[in-house]
């Protein structure tokens, strides 16, 4: 059975678009049932609609967390979604939500976790002055940017590199790493069990 996925976004949606292209081309097996957001002004929402995908906006700010998650869960259930893919989704999911989709929520984060979780990870790493940063794809648990790591790519920060240049290079890596990791996950080449190997 091909996986049915929902992609959750909060902003621009460049990672979402990269995934939509892979599903459309068949490089990623599965079907995108819907794209949903907590932010009705997310520019990515329009891009998803232009791509011909069903979109849903559940305004988190006016609804509050409980009503937001209730509406989101009802939507995912109605569309028989198996996997929830976070692509720049900036809200923390409750333990109840996470356990309902245990091992089937994946996130991409623009740092080498556990370094620099949270907002503006690229800026955090750049301002700290680390020499190496990168991208992480991981399963989601109920902590921020936390859960079993599925894949990581490291990137050396160049001498004198601007934040804009680093952001561009990180996004390039993200757009390749996310779909490849999902492909391996869906083919069961990497395990979605929460247990870390050897643990
Ligand atoms: C991406 O860099 C993604 O890794 C990051 O938000 C950006 C969204 O960009 N996610 C997080 O920081 C999650 N904590 P996009 O909307 O263009 O894909």
GROMACS .gro file of C-alpha atoms and ligand atoms in nm:
model
  217
    1UNK     CA    1   0.000   0.000   0.000
    2UNK     CA    2   0.134   0.340  -0.096
    3UNK     CA    3   0.162   0.575   0.201
    4UNK     CA    4  -0.085   0.862   0.221
    5UNK     CA    5   0.082   1.170   0.359
    6UNK     CA    6  -0.015   1.510   0.493
    7UNK     CA    7   0.240   1.791   0.480
    8UNK     CA    8   0.220   2.057   0.752
    9UNK     CA    9   0.366   2.401   0.691
   10UNK     CA   10   0.376   2.742   0.859
   11UNK     CA   11   0.564   2.958   0.610
   12UNK     CA   12   0.720   2.971   0.265
   13UNK     CA   13   0.685   2.605   0.186
   14UNK     CA   14   1.001   2.547  -0.017
   15UNK     CA   15   1.055   2.208   0.149
   16UNK     CA   16   0.690   2.123   0.088
   17UNK     CA   17   0.726   2.212  -0.278
   18UNK     CA   18   1.037   1.995  -0.312
   19UNK     CA   19   0.839   1.703  -0.164
   20UNK     CA   20   0.531   1.769  -0.379
   21UNK     CA   21   0.752   1.750  -0.688
   22UNK     CA   22   0.901   1.417  -0.576
   23UNK     CA   23   0.560   1.264  -0.509
   24UNK     CA   24   0.431   1.394  -0.844
   25UNK     CA   25   0.733   1.254  -1.034
   26UNK     CA   26   0.709   0.923  -0.852
   27UNK     CA   27   1.060   0.949  -0.703
   28UNK     CA   28   0.877   0.925  -0.370
   29UNK     CA   29   0.616   0.652  -0.347
   30UNK     CA   30   0.284   0.764  -0.206
   31UNK     CA   31   0.012   1.019  -0.233
   32UNK     CA   32  -0.016   1.366  -0.084
   33UNK     CA   33  -0.364   1.370   0.065
   34UNK     CA   34  -0.342   1.731   0.180
   35UNK     CA   35  -0.132   2.024   0.293
   36UNK     CA   36  -0.237   2.192   0.617
   37UNK     CA   37  -0.119   2.495   0.808
   38UNK     CA   38  -0.163   2.673   1.139
   39UNK     CA   39  -0.104   3.003   0.958
   40UNK     CA   40  -0.366   3.111   0.700
   41UNK     CA   41  -0.115   3.366   0.561
   42UNK     CA   42   0.153   3.104   0.492
   43UNK     CA   43   0.281   3.172   0.138
   44UNK     CA   44   0.324   2.797   0.094
   45UNK     CA   45  -0.050   2.743   0.105
   46UNK     CA   46  -0.101   2.913  -0.232
   47UNK     CA   47   0.189   2.715  -0.382
   48UNK     CA   48   0.026   2.390  -0.269
   49UNK     CA   49  -0.311   2.493  -0.414
   50UNK     CA   50  -0.142   2.586  -0.744
   51UNK     CA   51   0.012   2.240  -0.741
   52UNK     CA   52  -0.339   2.096  -0.727
   53UNK     CA   53  -0.320   1.964  -0.371
   54UNK     CA   54  -0.604   2.001  -0.121
   55UNK     CA   55  -0.521   2.267   0.137
   56UNK     CA   56  -0.653   2.339   0.485
   57UNK     CA   57  -0.583   2.632   0.717
   58UNK     CA   58  -0.664   2.600   1.084
   59UNK     CA   59  -0.576   2.939   1.235
   60UNK     CA   60  -0.390   2.845   1.550
   61UNK     CA   61  -0.382   3.197   1.688
   62UNK     CA   62  -0.760   3.241   1.694
   63UNK     CA   63  -0.853   2.876   1.756
   64UNK     CA   64  -0.603   2.794   2.031
   65UNK     CA   65  -0.400   2.474   2.054
   66UNK     CA   66  -0.678   2.236   2.157
   67UNK     CA   67  -0.927   2.332   1.886
   68UNK     CA   68  -0.646   2.349   1.630
   69UNK     CA   69  -0.533   1.994   1.700
   70UNK     CA   70  -0.888   1.863   1.715
   71UNK     CA   71  -0.962   2.008   1.371
   72UNK     CA   72  -0.630   1.886   1.231
   73UNK     CA   73  -0.680   1.535   1.364
   74UNK     CA   74  -1.034   1.516   1.226
   75UNK     CA   75  -0.900   1.630   0.888
   76UNK     CA   76  -0.617   1.373   0.888
   77UNK     CA   77  -0.857   1.095   0.986
   78UNK     CA   78  -1.112   1.194   0.721
   79UNK     CA   79  -0.838   1.182   0.457
   80UNK     CA   80  -0.695   0.850   0.583
   81UNK     CA   81  -0.349   0.993   0.634
   82UNK     CA   82  -0.073   0.749   0.737
   83UNK     CA   83   0.226   0.984   0.765
   84UNK     CA   84   0.253   1.344   0.882
   85UNK     CA   85   0.546   1.533   0.730
   86UNK     CA   86   0.645   1.860   0.895
   87UNK     CA   87   0.803   2.102   0.648
   88UNK     CA   88   0.868   2.428   0.829
   89UNK     CA   89   0.576   2.368   1.066
   90UNK     CA   90   0.647   2.588   1.366
   91UNK     CA   91   0.401   2.470   1.631
   92UNK     CA   92   0.463   2.209   1.900
   93UNK     CA   93   0.231   1.909   1.878
   94UNK     CA   94   0.080   1.773   2.200
   95UNK     CA   95   0.184   1.431   2.340
   96UNK     CA   96  -0.168   1.305   2.251
   97UNK     CA   97  -0.123   1.401   1.887
   98UNK     CA   98   0.227   1.257   1.873
   99UNK     CA   99   0.118   0.928   2.027
  100UNK     CA  100  -0.175   0.899   1.783
  101UNK     CA  101   0.079   0.909   1.498
  102UNK     CA  102   0.366   0.752   1.686
  103UNK     CA  103   0.667   0.682   1.462
  104UNK     CA  104   0.481   0.835   1.166
  105UNK     CA  105   0.557   1.207   1.212
  106UNK     CA  106   0.876   1.328   1.047
  107UNK     CA  107   1.041   1.671   1.071
  108UNK     CA  108   1.326   1.849   0.900
  109UNK     CA  109   1.534   2.095   1.097
  110UNK     CA  110   1.815   2.321   0.969
  111UNK     CA  111   2.086   2.231   1.220
  112UNK     CA  112   2.275   1.928   1.342
  113UNK     CA  113   2.042   1.835   1.629
  114UNK     CA  114   2.065   1.830   1.924
  115UNK     CA  115   2.246   2.160   1.856
  116UNK     CA  116   2.032   2.467   1.794
  117UNK     CA  117   1.672   2.345   1.823
  118UNK     CA  118   1.385   2.594   1.799
  119UNK     CA  119   1.336   2.902   1.587
  120UNK     CA  120   1.598   3.052   1.355
  121UNK     CA  121   1.837   2.758   1.385
  122UNK     CA  122   2.050   2.875   1.092
  123UNK     CA  123   2.090   3.220   1.247
  124UNK     CA  124   2.160   3.067   1.588
  125UNK     CA  125   2.446   2.856   1.446
  126UNK     CA  126   2.583   3.142   1.235
  127UNK     CA  127   2.581   3.389   1.527
  128UNK     CA  128   2.738   3.133   1.761
  129UNK     CA  129   3.024   3.099   1.517
  130UNK     CA  130   3.025   2.722   1.481
  131UNK     CA  131   3.241   2.596   1.197
  132UNK     CA  132   3.012   2.309   1.103
  133UNK     CA  133   2.633   2.302   1.092
  134UNK     CA  134   2.386   2.109   0.881
  135UNK     CA  135   2.045   1.954   0.845
  136UNK     CA  136   1.862   1.684   1.042
  137UNK     CA  137   1.561   1.472   0.949
  138UNK     CA  138   1.406   1.306   1.252
  139UNK     CA  139   1.098   1.139   1.393
  140UNK     CA  140   0.893   1.373   1.610
  141UNK     CA  141   0.828   1.323   1.978
  142UNK     CA  142   0.666   1.568   2.216
  143UNK     CA  143   0.974   1.786   2.268
  144UNK     CA  144   1.087   2.065   2.038
  145UNK     CA  145   1.291   1.944   1.739
  146UNK     CA  146   1.350   1.615   1.915
  147UNK     CA  147   1.311   1.245   1.841
  148UNK     CA  148   1.499   0.964   1.673
  149UNK     CA  149   1.743   1.099   1.414
  150UNK     CA  150   1.690   0.944   1.071
  151UNK     CA  151   1.951   1.135   0.868
  152UNK     CA  152   2.195   1.423   0.896
  153UNK     CA  153   2.415   1.617   0.655
  154UNK     CA  154   2.694   1.841   0.773
  155UNK     CA  155   2.798   2.166   0.610
  156UNK     CA  156   3.115   2.362   0.676
  157UNK     CA  157   3.053   2.734   0.733
  158UNK     CA  158   3.292   2.928   0.510
  159UNK     CA  159   3.524   3.198   0.642
  160UNK     CA  160   3.334   3.529   0.627
  161UNK     CA  161   3.017   3.363   0.496
  162UNK     CA  162   2.702   3.575   0.518
  163UNK     CA  163   2.388   3.447   0.683
  164UNK     CA  164   2.207   3.470   0.349
  165UNK     CA  165   2.463   3.249   0.180
  166UNK     CA  166   2.450   2.993   0.458
  167UNK     CA  167   2.069   2.989   0.449
  168UNK     CA  168   2.073   2.928   0.075
  169UNK     CA  169   2.319   2.639   0.108
  170UNK     CA  170   2.124   2.483   0.398
  171UNK     CA  171   1.799   2.497   0.203
  172UNK     CA  172   1.965   2.329  -0.095
  173UNK     CA  173   2.074   2.044   0.132
  174UNK     CA  174   1.727   2.024   0.290
  175UNK     CA  175   1.556   1.992  -0.045
  176UNK     CA  176   1.769   1.686  -0.128
  177UNK     CA  177   1.792   1.523   0.214
  178UNK     CA  178   1.423   1.521   0.306
  179UNK     CA  179   1.290   1.322   0.013
  180UNK     CA  180   1.581   1.078   0.012
  181UNK     CA  181   1.529   1.006   0.380
  182UNK     CA  182   1.155   0.959   0.331
  183UNK     CA  183   1.218   0.726   0.038
  184UNK     CA  184   1.441   0.507   0.258
  185UNK     CA  185   1.193   0.525   0.546
  186UNK     CA  186   0.898   0.424   0.329
  187UNK     CA  187   1.104   0.138   0.181
  188UNK     CA  188   1.189   0.039   0.539
  189UNK     CA  189   1.561   0.081   0.470
  190UNK     CA  190   1.565   0.284   0.788
  191UNK     CA  191   1.359   0.195   1.089
  192UNK     CA  192   1.082   0.416   1.223
  193UNK     CA  193   1.093   0.248   1.563
  194UNK     CA  194   1.178   0.497   1.836
  195UNK     CA  195   1.453   0.273   1.974
  196UNK     CA  196   1.800   0.399   1.890
  197UNK     CA  197   2.016   0.125   1.740
  198UNK     CA  198   2.218  -0.050   2.006
  199UNK     CA  199   2.004   0.101   2.284
  200LIG     C1  200   1.323   2.509   0.690
  200LIG     O1  201   1.456   2.552   0.696
  200LIG     C2  202   1.295   2.403   0.793
  200LIG     O2  203   1.402   2.316   0.814
  200LIG     C3  204   1.271   2.487   0.916
  200LIG     O3  205   1.191   2.591   0.869
  200LIG     C4  206   1.229   2.622   0.734
  200LIG     C5  207   1.104   2.629   0.653
  200LIG     O4  208   1.131   2.673   0.521
  200LIG     N1  209   1.209   2.410   1.020
  200LIG     C6  210   1.234   2.429   1.148
  200LIG     O5  211   1.307   2.517   1.190
  200LIG     C7  212   1.164   2.333   1.241
  200LIG     N2  213   1.202   2.356   1.375
  200LIG     P1  214   1.029   2.639   0.406
  200LIG     O6  215   0.892   2.686   0.455
  200LIG     O7  216   1.076   2.721   0.290
  200LIG     O8  217   1.032   2.493   0.380
   0.00000   0.00000   0.00000
